[in-house]
CSV table of C-alpha atoms in Angstrom, one decimal:
chain,number,residue,atom,x,y,z
A,482,MET,CA,152.2,100.0,42.9
A,483,VAL,CA,154.8,100.3,40.2
A,484,ARG,CA,158.4,99.5,41.0
A,485,GLN,CA,157.8,98.3,44.5
A,486,SER,CA,161.6,98.5,45.3
A,487,VAL,CA,161.3,102.3,45.3
A,488,ASN,CA,160.1,103.3,48.7
A,489,LEU,CA,158.9,106.8,48.2
A,490,GLY,CA,158.3,107.3,51.9
A,491,MET,CA,161.9,106.4,52.8
A,492,VAL,CA,163.2,108.7,50.1
A,493,GLU,CA,161.1,111.5,51.5
A,494,MET,CA,162.2,110.9,55.1
A,495,THR,CA,165.9,110.7,54.2
A,496,ALA,CA,165.7,113.9,52.1
A,497,SER,CA,164.0,115.8,54.9
A,498,ARG,CA,166.8,115.0,57.3
A,499,ALA,CA,169.5,116.1,54.8
A,500,ASP,CA,167.8,119.3,53.5
A,501,PRO,CA,164.6,120.4,55.2
A,502,ASP,CA,163.9,123.2,52.6
A,503,GLY,CA,164.6,121.1,49.5
A,504,ALA,CA,162.7,118.2,51.1
A,505,LYS,CA,159.5,120.2,51.2
A,506,ALA,CA,159.4,120.4,47.4
A,507,LEU,CA,160.5,116.8,47.1
A,508,ALA,CA,157.8,115.7,49.4
A,509,ARG,CA,155.2,117.5,47.4
A,510,GLY,CA,156.5,116.0,44.1
A,511,LEU,CA,156.6,112.5,45.6
A,512,ALA,CA,153.1,112.8,47.0
A,513,LEU,CA,151.9,113.9,43.5
A,514,LEU,CA,153.7,111.1,41.9
A,515,ARG,CA,152.2,108.6,44.3
A,516,LEU,CA,148.7,109.8,43.4
A,517,VAL,CA,149.4,109.5,39.6
A,518,LEU,CA,150.8,105.9,40.1
A,519,VAL,CA,147.6,104.8,41.7
A,520,ASP,CA,145.1,106.7,39.6
A,521,ARG,CA,146.7,105.8,36.2
A,522,GLY,CA,145.2,108.7,34.3
A,523,ARG,CA,141.6,108.2,35.2
A,524,THR,CA,141.2,111.6,37.0
A,525,ARG,CA,142.2,115.1,36.0
A,526,LEU,CA,145.2,116.3,37.8
A,527,ALA,CA,143.5,119.3,39.5
A,528,GLU,CA,140.9,117.0,41.0
A,529,LEU,CA,143.4,114.3,41.8
A,530,ALA,CA,145.7,116.7,43.7
A,531,ALA,CA,143.0,118.7,45.5
A,532,GLY,CA,143.7,117.0,48.8
A,533,LEU,CA,147.4,118.0,48.7
A,534,GLY,CA,146.6,121.7,49.1
A,535,LEU,CA,149.0,122.7,46.3
A,536,PRO,CA,148.7,126.0,44.5
A,537,ARG,CA,147.7,125.4,40.9
A,538,THR,CA,151.0,126.8,39.6
A,539,THR,CA,153.0,124.6,42.0
A,540,MET,CA,151.1,121.5,41.0
A,541,TYR,CA,151.8,122.0,37.3
A,542,ARG,CA,155.4,122.9,37.9
A,543,LEU,CA,155.9,119.7,39.8
A,544,VAL,CA,154.2,117.5,37.2
A,545,ALA,CA,156.2,119.2,34.5
A,546,GLU,CA,159.4,118.2,36.3
A,547,LEU,CA,158.1,114.6,36.8
A,548,GLN,CA,157.4,114.5,33.1
A,549,ARG,CA,160.9,115.8,32.2
A,550,GLN,CA,162.4,113.0,34.3
A,551,GLY,CA,160.3,110.4,32.5
A,552,LEU,CA,158.3,109.5,35.7
A,553,VAL,CA,154.9,110.5,34.3
A,554,ILE,CA,153.4,111.0,30.9
A,555,ARG,CA,150.5,113.1,29.7
A,556,VAL,CA,147.8,110.8,28.3
A,557,ALA,CA,145.1,113.4,27.8
A,558,ARG,CA,144.4,117.0,28.7
A,559,GLY,CA,145.0,117.3,32.4
A,560,ARG,CA,145.5,113.5,32.9
A,561,TYR,CA,148.8,111.8,33.6
A,562,ASP,CA,150.0,108.2,33.9
A,563,ILE,CA,153.1,106.2,34.7
A,564,GLY,CA,156.1,107.4,32.6
A,565,LEU,CA,158.4,105.3,30.5
A,566,ALA,CA,161.1,105.3,33.1
A,567,LEU,CA,158.8,103.4,35.5
A,568,ALA,CA,157.0,101.2,33.0
A,569,ASP,CA,159.3,98.3,32.2
A,570,PRO,CA,160.0,97.1,35.8
A,571,ASP,CA,156.3,96.2,36.1
A,572,PRO,CA,155.5,93.3,33.6
A,573,ALA,CA,151.9,94.6,33.4
A,574,ILE,CA,153.0,98.1,32.2
A,575,THR,CA,155.4,98.0,29.2
A,576,ARG,CA,157.2,100.9,27.6
A,577,ASN,CA,155.6,100.1,24.3
A,578,GLY,CA,152.2,100.0,25.9
A,579,GLN,CA,152.6,103.4,27.4
A,580,LEU,CA,154.1,104.8,24.2
A,581,ALA,CA,151.1,103.6,22.3
A,582,ARG,CA,148.6,105.0,24.8
A,583,VAL,CA,150.2,108.5,24.5
A,584,ALA,CA,150.5,108.4,20.7
A,585,ARG,CA,146.9,107.2,19.9
A,586,GLU,CA,145.1,110.5,20.2
A,587,PRO,CA,147.8,112.6,18.4
A,588,LEU,CA,147.8,110.1,15.6
A,589,LYS,CA,144.0,110.2,15.3
A,590,ARG,CA,144.2,114.0,15.1
A,591,LEU,CA,146.9,113.7,12.5
A,592,VAL,CA,144.7,111.5,10.3
A,593,GLY,CA,141.9,114.1,10.6
A,594,ARG,CA,144.3,116.8,9.3
A,595,ILE,CA,145.9,114.9,6.4
A,596,GLY,CA,143.3,112.2,5.6
A,597,LEU,CA,145.8,109.4,5.4
A,598,THR,CA,146.4,106.3,7.5
A,599,ALA,CA,149.0,106.9,10.2
A,600,HIS,CA,151.2,104.4,12.1
A,601,LEU,CA,153.6,104.4,15.1
A,602,GLY,CA,156.2,101.7,14.9
A,603,VAL,CA,159.3,100.5,16.8
A,604,PHE,CA,162.3,98.4,15.9
A,605,GLU,CA,162.3,94.9,17.4
A,606,ASN,CA,164.3,91.9,16.5
A,607,ASP,CA,165.3,93.4,13.2
A,608,MET,CA,161.6,94.1,12.3
A,609,VAL,CA,159.2,96.9,12.5
A,610,THR,CA,156.4,96.3,15.0
A,611,TYR,CA,153.4,98.6,14.6
A,612,LEU,CA,152.1,99.7,18.0
A,613,VAL,CA,149.4,102.0,16.7
A,614,LYS,CA,147.5,102.1,13.4
A,615,SER,CA,145.1,105.1,13.0
A,616,PRO,CA,143.1,104.3,9.8
A,617,SER,CA,141.6,106.7,7.4
A,618,PRO,CA,139.0,106.2,4.6
A,619,ASP,CA,141.9,106.0,2.2
A,620,PRO,CA,142.3,102.4,1.1
A,621,ALA,CA,146.1,102.5,1.3
A,622,ALA,CA,147.9,100.3,3.9
A,623,ARG,CA,145.0,97.9,4.5
A,624,PHE,CA,147.5,95.0,5.0
A,625,THR,CA,149.0,96.6,8.2
A,626,ARG,CA,147.6,95.9,11.7
A,627,GLU,CA,148.5,96.8,15.3
A,628,GLY,CA,150.9,94.3,16.7
A,629,GLY,CA,151.9,93.2,13.2
A,630,GLN,CA,155.4,93.3,11.9
A,631,LEU,CA,157.0,94.3,8.6
A,632,GLU,CA,160.6,94.1,7.3
A,633,ALA,CA,162.5,97.2,8.2
A,634,TYR,CA,164.4,97.7,5.0
A,635,CYS,CA,161.4,98.2,2.9
A,636,SER,CA,159.2,100.4,5.2
A,637,GLY,CA,159.4,104.1,5.9
A,638,VAL,CA,159.3,103.5,9.7
A,639,GLY,CA,161.9,100.9,9.4
A,640,LYS,CA,164.3,103.0,7.3
A,641,VAL,CA,164.1,105.8,9.9
A,642,LEU,CA,164.9,103.5,12.7
A,643,LEU,CA,167.6,101.6,10.8
A,644,ALA,CA,169.3,104.9,9.9
A,645,ALA,CA,169.5,105.8,13.6
A,646,LEU,CA,171.3,102.6,14.6
A,647,PRO,CA,174.9,102.8,15.8
A,648,ASP,CA,177.3,101.9,13.0
A,649,ALA,CA,178.2,98.5,14.4
A,650,ALA,CA,174.5,97.5,14.8
A,651,LEU,CA,173.6,98.7,11.3
A,652,ALA,CA,176.6,96.8,9.8
A,653,ALA,CA,175.4,93.6,11.6
A,654,TYR,CA,171.9,94.1,10.2
A,655,LEU,CA,173.1,94.7,6.7
A,656,ALA,CA,175.4,91.7,6.9
A,657,ALA,CA,172.5,89.4,7.9
A,658,GLY,CA,170.8,89.6,4.4
A,659,PRO,CA,169.7,88.5,1.9
A,660,PHE,CA,166.9,91.1,1.5
A,661,VAL,CA,163.9,89.7,-0.3
A,662,PRO,CA,162.1,91.8,-2.8
A,663,PHE,CA,158.4,92.4,-2.1
A,664,THR,CA,157.9,94.4,-5.3
A,665,HIS,CA,160.0,95.3,-8.2
A,666,ARG,CA,161.0,98.6,-6.4
A,667,THR,CA,162.2,97.0,-3.2
A,668,ILE,CA,165.8,97.9,-2.5
A,669,THR,CA,167.7,94.7,-1.9
A,670,GLU,CA,171.2,95.4,-3.1
A,671,LEU,CA,173.5,96.0,-0.1
A,672,ASP,CA,175.3,99.2,-1.4
A,673,ALA,CA,172.1,100.8,-2.6
A,674,LEU,CA,170.3,100.1,0.8
A,675,ALA,CA,173.3,101.5,2.7
A,676,ALA,CA,173.2,104.6,0.5
A,677,CYS,CA,169.5,105.0,1.0
A,678,LEU,CA,169.9,104.8,4.8
A,679,ASP,CA,172.7,107.3,4.7
A,680,GLN,CA,170.4,109.7,2.9
A,681,VAL,CA,167.6,109.1,5.4
A,682,ARG,CA,170.1,109.9,8.2
A,683,ARG,CA,171.1,113.2,6.6
A,684,GLN,CA,167.6,114.4,5.6
A,685,GLY,CA,165.8,113.3,8.8
A,686,TRP,CA,162.9,111.4,7.1
A,687,ALA,CA,162.3,108.3,5.0
A,688,ILE,CA,160.1,107.2,2.1
A,689,ASP,CA,158.8,103.7,1.2
A,690,ASP,CA,158.1,104.2,-2.5
A,691,GLU,CA,156.1,101.1,-3.4
A,692,GLU,CA,158.8,99.0,-1.8
A,693,ALA,CA,156.6,97.0,0.6
A,694,ALA,CA,153.5,96.8,-1.6
A,695,ASP,CA,152.6,97.9,-5.1
A,696,GLY,CA,150.7,101.1,-5.3
A,697,LEU,CA,151.6,102.2,-1.7
A,698,ARG,CA,153.9,105.0,-0.6
A,699,CYS,CA,154.8,105.9,3.0
A,700,LEU,CA,156.5,108.9,4.5
A,701,ALA,CA,158.0,108.6,7.9
A,702,VAL,CA,159.8,110.7,10.6
A,703,PRO,CA,161.5,109.9,13.8
A,704,LEU,CA,160.1,110.2,17.3
A,705,THR,CA,162.9,111.4,19.6
A,706,LEU,CA,163.1,112.5,23.2
A,707,SER,CA,165.2,115.6,24.0
A,708,GLY,CA,167.4,115.2,21.0
A,709,GLY,CA,168.4,111.6,21.6
A,710,ALA,CA,168.2,108.6,19.3
A,711,PRO,CA,164.7,107.8,18.0
A,712,ILE,CA,162.6,105.6,20.2
A,713,ALA,CA,160.0,105.1,17.5
A,714,ALA,CA,158.9,106.5,14.1
A,715,ILE,CA,155.5,107.6,12.8
A,716,SER,CA,154.4,107.4,9.2
A,717,ALA,CA,151.6,108.3,6.8
A,718,SER,CA,150.5,105.9,4.0
A,719,MET,CA,149.1,107.0,0.7
A,720,ALA,CA,148.4,105.9,-2.9
A,721,ALA,CA,151.4,105.9,-5.1
A,722,ASP,CA,150.9,109.2,-7.0
A,723,PRO,CA,153.8,111.4,-6.0
A,724,ASP,CA,153.1,115.1,-5.4
A,725,PRO,CA,156.0,117.2,-3.9
A,726,ARG,CA,153.7,119.8,-2.4
A,727,ARG,CA,151.6,117.1,-0.7
A,728,ASP,CA,154.7,115.3,0.5
A,729,ALA,CA,156.0,118.5,2.0
A,730,ALA,CA,152.7,119.1,3.8
A,731,VAL,CA,152.5,115.6,5.1
A,732,LEU,CA,156.1,115.7,6.4
A,733,SER,CA,155.4,118.9,8.2
A,734,ALA,CA,152.3,117.4,9.8
A,735,LEU,CA,154.2,114.2,10.8
A,736,ARG,CA,156.9,116.3,12.5
A,737,ALA,CA,154.3,118.3,14.4
A,738,CYS,CA,152.7,115.1,15.5
A,739,ALA,CA,156.0,113.6,16.6
A,740,ASP,CA,156.7,116.8,18.6
A,741,GLU,CA,153.2,116.6,20.2
A,742,ILE,CA,153.8,112.9,21.3
A,743,ALA,CA,157.3,113.8,22.5
A,744,SER,CA,156.0,116.7,24.6
A,745,ALA,CA,153.4,114.4,26.2
A,746,LEU,CA,156.3,112.0,27.1
A,747,GLY,CA,158.1,114.9,28.8
A,748,SER,CA,160.6,115.9,26.0
A,749,ALA,CA,161.3,119.4,24.7
A,750,PRO,CA,160.1,120.0,21.1
A,751,SER,CA,162.6,119.5,18.4
A,752,ALA,CA,164.4,122.6,17.0
């Protein structure tokens, strides 16, 4: 059981004494949550909740609210698992692990649409950690791997996440240089890097234009929940032959994929 300190039965009993009518809906929601916590996404929700006697519309209304609260996530059609809000207290269930599980299938579908290698990355210890890599036949980005790290200042994912840092945190990062060039195009000069990140912040996406590796370009967009700061970023890697029409199509596909992942995590789509 996740987060053993939360006694669902006690919460249910206390609520029933305070508000019998509201407690009925709460009891149903807690019963559904308890089933999801034990099942971990192995069983379709309709089958899982059959013993509760819930109308189908009620069942999906309850699970939608559990999603919105971050208590469950949708990991496949009709299947739900422990949400990000409950993941970290259990050392066996990490926030990054659940994020990767949710993102894997949407990224795979993204690769099928655009034919490019896709990544999901987070910002950790001033580096980008790649949680998911969904490869394509395109030979670009062969050097990346799941669990691997890359400097944030020269990657598309990293620039998106750096640009979203609070001013003080970004200033501390920039002050911690020097920034080592990986190619002749790597941005290492402090003012130029700050200006680049300011542009990323204003336009809502980033590009690594042969800055991490020769011959490789990456486009990246943020993954946000309900309009908050990005919790991760997703990117597409391609050979270095700029094409504005292709870039626009790739960015559109990346944003749609980010919305799909955010929706599975319980967030409203971006505007």
